[in-house]
Amino acid sequence: MPSFSYRGRNGTGETVQGILEGPTAGAVADMLTGSGVTPMEIKPAAAGTGTGSSASLSIEIFKKKVQHLDVLLFSKQIYTLLKAGVPIMRALTGLQESSTNPAMKNLLQDVRDGLDSGRELSAALARHPRAFGAFYVSMVRVGEMTGRLEEVFIRLFDHMEFERFMKEQVKAALRYPSFVVAAMVFAMIVVNIFVIPTFAKVFKGFGAELPLMTRILLNSSEFTVAWWHTMLFGGIALGFGFSRYIRTRIGRLWWDEFKLKIPVAGTIILKATLARFARSFALAARSGVPIIQALSNVAATVDNAHIARKLDEMRDGVERGESILRTAIRTGVFTPVVIQMIAVGEESGALDDMMQEVADMYQNEVEYELKNLGQKIEPLLIVVLAAMVLVLALGIFLPMWDLGRVATKR
């Protein structure tokens, strides 16, 4: 029987991990859910993988997967059907038949089978941790306990729509700068490998000492032509190593903390993360999730390991009996505005409303800054591009000007 490594959270919100044996990942998810653990990640254990595991891994890589948009539409549609009074099984059947993604069809079929076998909806969704994260499953479980399942689904839809909007805004803001940077890098490669070597042959016939800028360009071009393959493979290896490092726990923690310190972008990332935290916390609090469990669930949704660790520290402080305000101040990651909102919300008993206000405020600020991100980056790109053109112009044309002066004197 294959082994699966898992990572999840127990009833107190603590992260637990280990290895379990089971016929499928879904069966392991059932075992974890039955023991009170909400699975966040289940994958085949590294040890003991053979040819069969490799074949299974190849199939998993190339088959179509459930996308974020599929889960988003599912949340909206299931809300509409449940609100209209359609039984859950009929609703899932209709959604399965109307889905255009085969992976989503299979997922909904498995969810229906789980309900048929007596599982709760949250337990059936927990069998698919890649599609439905810990926060999603926890919210559905709260909806089942309170009898407000359709309300939870529409709130989850709004939450996921906000996440999707933020990602699209970031992509749109970085599209033009990324294109310009790529064009600049490509131009430098072409100039170093093809253009400067041609001029080098001409400069060697001058029989005179070349200007410093020209010598720098020639040496740089010679190095690039001689070692381009080493630079290429070195860059690929460096990129691969960096990507592997930031996937580790320590690397991810360092990278997520470093991103918050990047000029211009760091401020936007921090505000977007705080908006995500505030919206998730407000959603959990309004749905009746206990504060400790809400902090644990929100930590899994902020998409920043550094801030997630600070939220875990907040949860530990609240467990010890401290106030949310005191633990929030001690983390050192929240802005004064968030701290003030937490203080007012905790004192008035309307913490969920205050967090929603924070989320809306930072969402508006992030939208504004993303729209103006291109305007902030363009001057820097223009300066860098102008410096590159100046260096090339001085390095290539200064010797020609010197040659023209010599010819004129003769």
Short mmCIF file of C-alpha atoms in Angstrom, two decimals, residues 17-211:
data_model
loop_
_atom_site.label_atom_id
_atom_site.label_comp_id
_atom_site.label_asym_id
_atom_site.label_seq_id
_atom_site.Cartn_x
_atom_site.Cartn_y
_atom_site.Cartn_z
CA GLN A 17 2.59 16.49 9.66
CA GLY A 18 3.55 12.90 9.12
CA ILE A 19 3.20 9.86 6.85
CA LEU A 20 0.16 7.60 6.48
CA GLU A 21 -0.50 4.56 4.35
CA GLY A 22 -3.61 4.42 2.20
CA PRO A 23 -4.86 3.31 -1.22
CA THR A 24 -5.33 6.93 -2.41
CA ALA A 25 -4.73 10.48 -1.26
CA GLY A 26 -8.48 10.84 -0.78
CA ALA A 27 -8.52 7.89 1.62
CA VAL A 28 -5.71 9.49 3.63
CA ALA A 29 -7.71 12.75 3.70
CA ASP A 30 -10.68 10.83 5.09
CA MET A 31 -8.52 9.33 7.83
CA LEU A 32 -7.14 12.73 8.77
CA THR A 33 -10.56 14.39 8.78
CA GLY A 34 -11.93 11.59 10.91
CA SER A 35 -9.17 12.15 13.45
CA GLY A 36 -9.91 15.89 13.66
CA VAL A 37 -7.09 17.07 11.40
CA THR A 38 -7.84 19.40 8.49
CA PRO A 39 -5.47 18.40 5.65
CA MET A 40 -3.67 21.20 3.82
CA GLU A 41 -1.30 19.12 1.69
CA ILE A 42 -1.19 15.43 0.82
CA LYS A 43 1.40 14.02 -1.57
CA PRO A 44 3.15 10.69 -2.22
CA ALA A 45 5.96 10.04 0.22
CA ALA A 46 9.45 10.44 -1.25
CA ALA A 47 10.66 7.11 0.07
CA GLY A 48 9.72 3.91 -1.67
CA THR A 49 8.70 5.39 -5.00
CA GLY A 50 9.25 3.07 -7.91
CA THR A 51 8.37 2.87 -11.57
CA GLY A 52 4.68 2.78 -10.75
CA SER A 53 4.98 6.00 -8.77
CA SER A 54 6.86 7.65 -11.65
CA ALA A 55 4.16 6.68 -14.11
CA SER A 56 1.49 8.00 -11.74
CA LEU A 57 3.44 11.23 -11.30
CA SER A 58 3.68 11.68 -15.09
CA ILE A 59 -0.08 11.25 -15.41
CA GLU A 60 -0.69 13.80 -12.64
CA ILE A 61 1.57 16.35 -14.35
CA PHE A 62 -0.02 16.19 -17.78
CA LYS A 63 -3.69 15.74 -16.94
CA LYS A 64 -5.91 18.81 -16.69
CA LYS A 65 -6.33 20.12 -13.16
CA VAL A 66 -9.04 21.99 -11.27
CA GLN A 67 -8.40 25.71 -11.70
CA HIS A 68 -9.07 28.59 -9.34
CA LEU A 69 -11.83 29.75 -11.68
CA ASP A 70 -13.56 26.36 -11.42
CA VAL A 71 -13.73 26.62 -7.63
CA LEU A 72 -14.86 30.25 -7.91
CA LEU A 73 -17.76 29.34 -10.21
CA PHE A 74 -18.61 26.34 -8.06
CA SER A 75 -18.96 28.58 -4.98
CA LYS A 76 -21.27 31.01 -6.78
CA GLN A 77 -23.39 28.33 -8.42
CA ILE A 78 -23.80 26.15 -5.34
CA TYR A 79 -24.87 29.26 -3.40
CA THR A 80 -27.51 30.09 -6.00
CA LEU A 81 -28.86 26.54 -6.06
CA LEU A 82 -28.95 26.14 -2.28
CA LYS A 83 -30.60 29.52 -1.86
CA ALA A 84 -33.28 28.43 -4.35
CA GLY A 85 -34.00 25.38 -2.20
CA VAL A 86 -32.38 22.76 -4.44
CA PRO A 87 -31.18 19.71 -2.45
CA ILE A 88 -27.42 19.40 -2.20
CA MET A 89 -27.22 16.15 -4.19
CA ARG A 90 -29.31 17.54 -7.05
CA ALA A 91 -27.22 20.71 -7.01
CA LEU A 92 -23.95 18.77 -7.26
CA THR A 93 -25.37 16.60 -10.05
CA GLY A 94 -26.38 19.65 -12.05
CA LEU A 95 -23.01 21.32 -11.56
CA GLN A 96 -21.20 18.15 -12.58
CA GLU A 97 -23.21 17.87 -15.80
CA SER A 98 -22.68 21.54 -16.70
CA SER A 99 -18.94 21.62 -15.93
CA THR A 100 -16.64 21.83 -18.96
CA ASN A 101 -13.49 20.77 -17.07
CA PRO A 102 -13.12 16.95 -16.86
CA ALA A 103 -11.08 17.31 -13.66
CA MET A 104 -13.91 19.29 -12.04
CA LYS A 105 -16.42 16.68 -13.18
CA ASN A 106 -14.38 13.94 -11.51
CA LEU A 107 -14.02 16.03 -8.36
CA LEU A 108 -17.77 16.62 -8.11
CA GLN A 109 -18.43 12.94 -8.71
CA ASP A 110 -16.11 12.09 -5.83
CA VAL A 111 -17.87 14.65 -3.62
CA ARG A 112 -21.24 13.09 -4.49
CA ASP A 113 -19.88 9.63 -3.71
CA GLY A 114 -18.64 10.93 -0.38
CA LEU A 115 -22.05 12.33 0.50
CA ASP A 116 -23.68 9.05 -0.56
CA SER A 117 -21.40 7.15 1.82
CA GLY A 118 -22.44 9.35 4.76
CA ARG A 119 -19.69 11.98 4.81
CA GLU A 120 -20.38 15.62 5.48
CA LEU A 121 -19.82 18.08 2.64
CA SER A 122 -16.76 19.56 4.35
CA ALA A 123 -15.22 16.10 4.72
CA ALA A 124 -15.91 15.32 1.06
CA LEU A 125 -14.28 18.60 -0.03
CA ALA A 126 -11.29 17.96 2.26
CA ARG A 127 -10.43 14.94 0.10
CA HIS A 128 -9.21 17.45 -2.52
CA PRO A 129 -6.82 19.78 -0.68
CA ARG A 130 -5.34 21.23 -3.88
CA ALA A 131 -8.73 22.56 -4.98
CA PHE A 132 -10.23 23.37 -1.58
CA GLY A 133 -7.73 24.72 0.92
CA ALA A 134 -7.90 24.51 4.69
CA PHE A 135 -9.66 27.88 4.96
CA TYR A 136 -12.33 26.87 2.44
CA VAL A 137 -13.01 23.55 4.17
CA SER A 138 -13.12 25.17 7.61
CA MET A 139 -15.65 27.74 6.43
CA VAL A 140 -17.86 25.05 4.89
CA ARG A 141 -17.69 23.08 8.15
CA VAL A 142 -18.80 26.17 10.08
CA GLY A 143 -21.66 26.65 7.60
CA GLU A 144 -22.78 23.08 8.22
CA MET A 145 -22.67 23.55 11.99
CA THR A 146 -24.60 26.85 11.93
CA GLY A 147 -27.06 25.95 9.17
CA ARG A 148 -25.93 28.90 7.02
CA LEU A 149 -24.15 26.98 4.28
CA GLU A 150 -25.40 29.10 1.38
CA GLU A 151 -24.29 32.28 3.17
CA VAL A 152 -20.83 30.82 3.66
CA PHE A 153 -20.56 29.94 -0.03
CA ILE A 154 -21.40 33.47 -1.21
CA ARG A 155 -18.86 34.88 1.23
CA LEU A 156 -16.27 32.44 -0.05
CA PHE A 157 -17.12 33.52 -3.59
CA ASP A 158 -16.58 37.19 -2.71
CA HIS A 159 -13.32 36.30 -0.98
CA MET A 160 -12.00 34.29 -3.95
CA GLU A 161 -13.15 36.96 -6.41
CA PHE A 162 -11.11 39.50 -4.46
CA GLU A 163 -8.07 37.18 -4.58
CA ARG A 164 -8.47 36.72 -8.32
CA PHE A 165 -8.88 40.46 -8.88
CA MET A 166 -5.69 41.21 -6.95
CA LYS A 167 -3.66 38.71 -8.98
CA GLU A 168 -4.98 40.07 -12.27
CA GLN A 169 -4.17 43.64 -11.21
CA VAL A 170 -0.60 42.67 -10.34
CA LYS A 171 -0.13 40.88 -13.66
CA ALA A 172 -1.50 43.86 -15.58
CA ALA A 173 0.75 46.30 -13.70
CA LEU A 174 3.90 44.25 -14.28
CA ARG A 175 3.24 43.30 -17.90
CA TYR A 176 4.74 46.43 -19.49
CA PRO A 177 7.81 46.70 -17.19
CA SER A 178 8.52 42.99 -17.69
CA PHE A 179 8.37 43.40 -21.45
CA VAL A 180 10.74 46.38 -21.37
CA VAL A 181 13.24 44.60 -19.10
CA ALA A 182 13.17 41.49 -21.31
CA ALA A 183 13.73 43.63 -24.41
CA MET A 184 16.67 45.38 -22.74
CA VAL A 185 18.29 42.08 -21.74
CA PHE A 186 17.80 40.68 -25.25
CA ALA A 187 19.28 43.82 -26.80
CA MET A 188 22.35 43.63 -24.57
CA ILE A 189 22.91 39.98 -25.52
CA VAL A 190 22.66 40.76 -29.23
CA VAL A 191 24.99 43.77 -28.94
CA ASN A 192 27.61 41.83 -26.94
CA ILE A 193 27.63 38.75 -29.16
CA PHE A 194 27.09 40.15 -32.65
CA VAL A 195 27.55 43.95 -32.84
CA ILE A 196 30.61 44.73 -30.72
CA PRO A 197 32.78 41.91 -32.18
CA THR A 198 32.24 43.46 -35.62
CA PHE A 199 33.44 46.84 -34.41
CA ALA A 200 36.34 45.18 -32.58
CA LYS A 201 37.88 44.14 -35.92
CA VAL A 202 37.72 47.75 -37.10
CA PHE A 203 39.17 49.14 -33.86
CA LYS A 204 42.17 46.80 -34.00
CA GLY A 205 43.28 48.44 -37.26
CA PHE A 206 43.46 51.89 -35.67
CA GLY A 207 46.88 51.23 -34.16
CA ALA A 208 46.10 53.59 -31.27
CA GLU A 209 45.07 53.28 -27.67
CA LEU A 210 41.31 52.95 -27.36
CA PRO A 211 39.21 54.92 -24.85
#
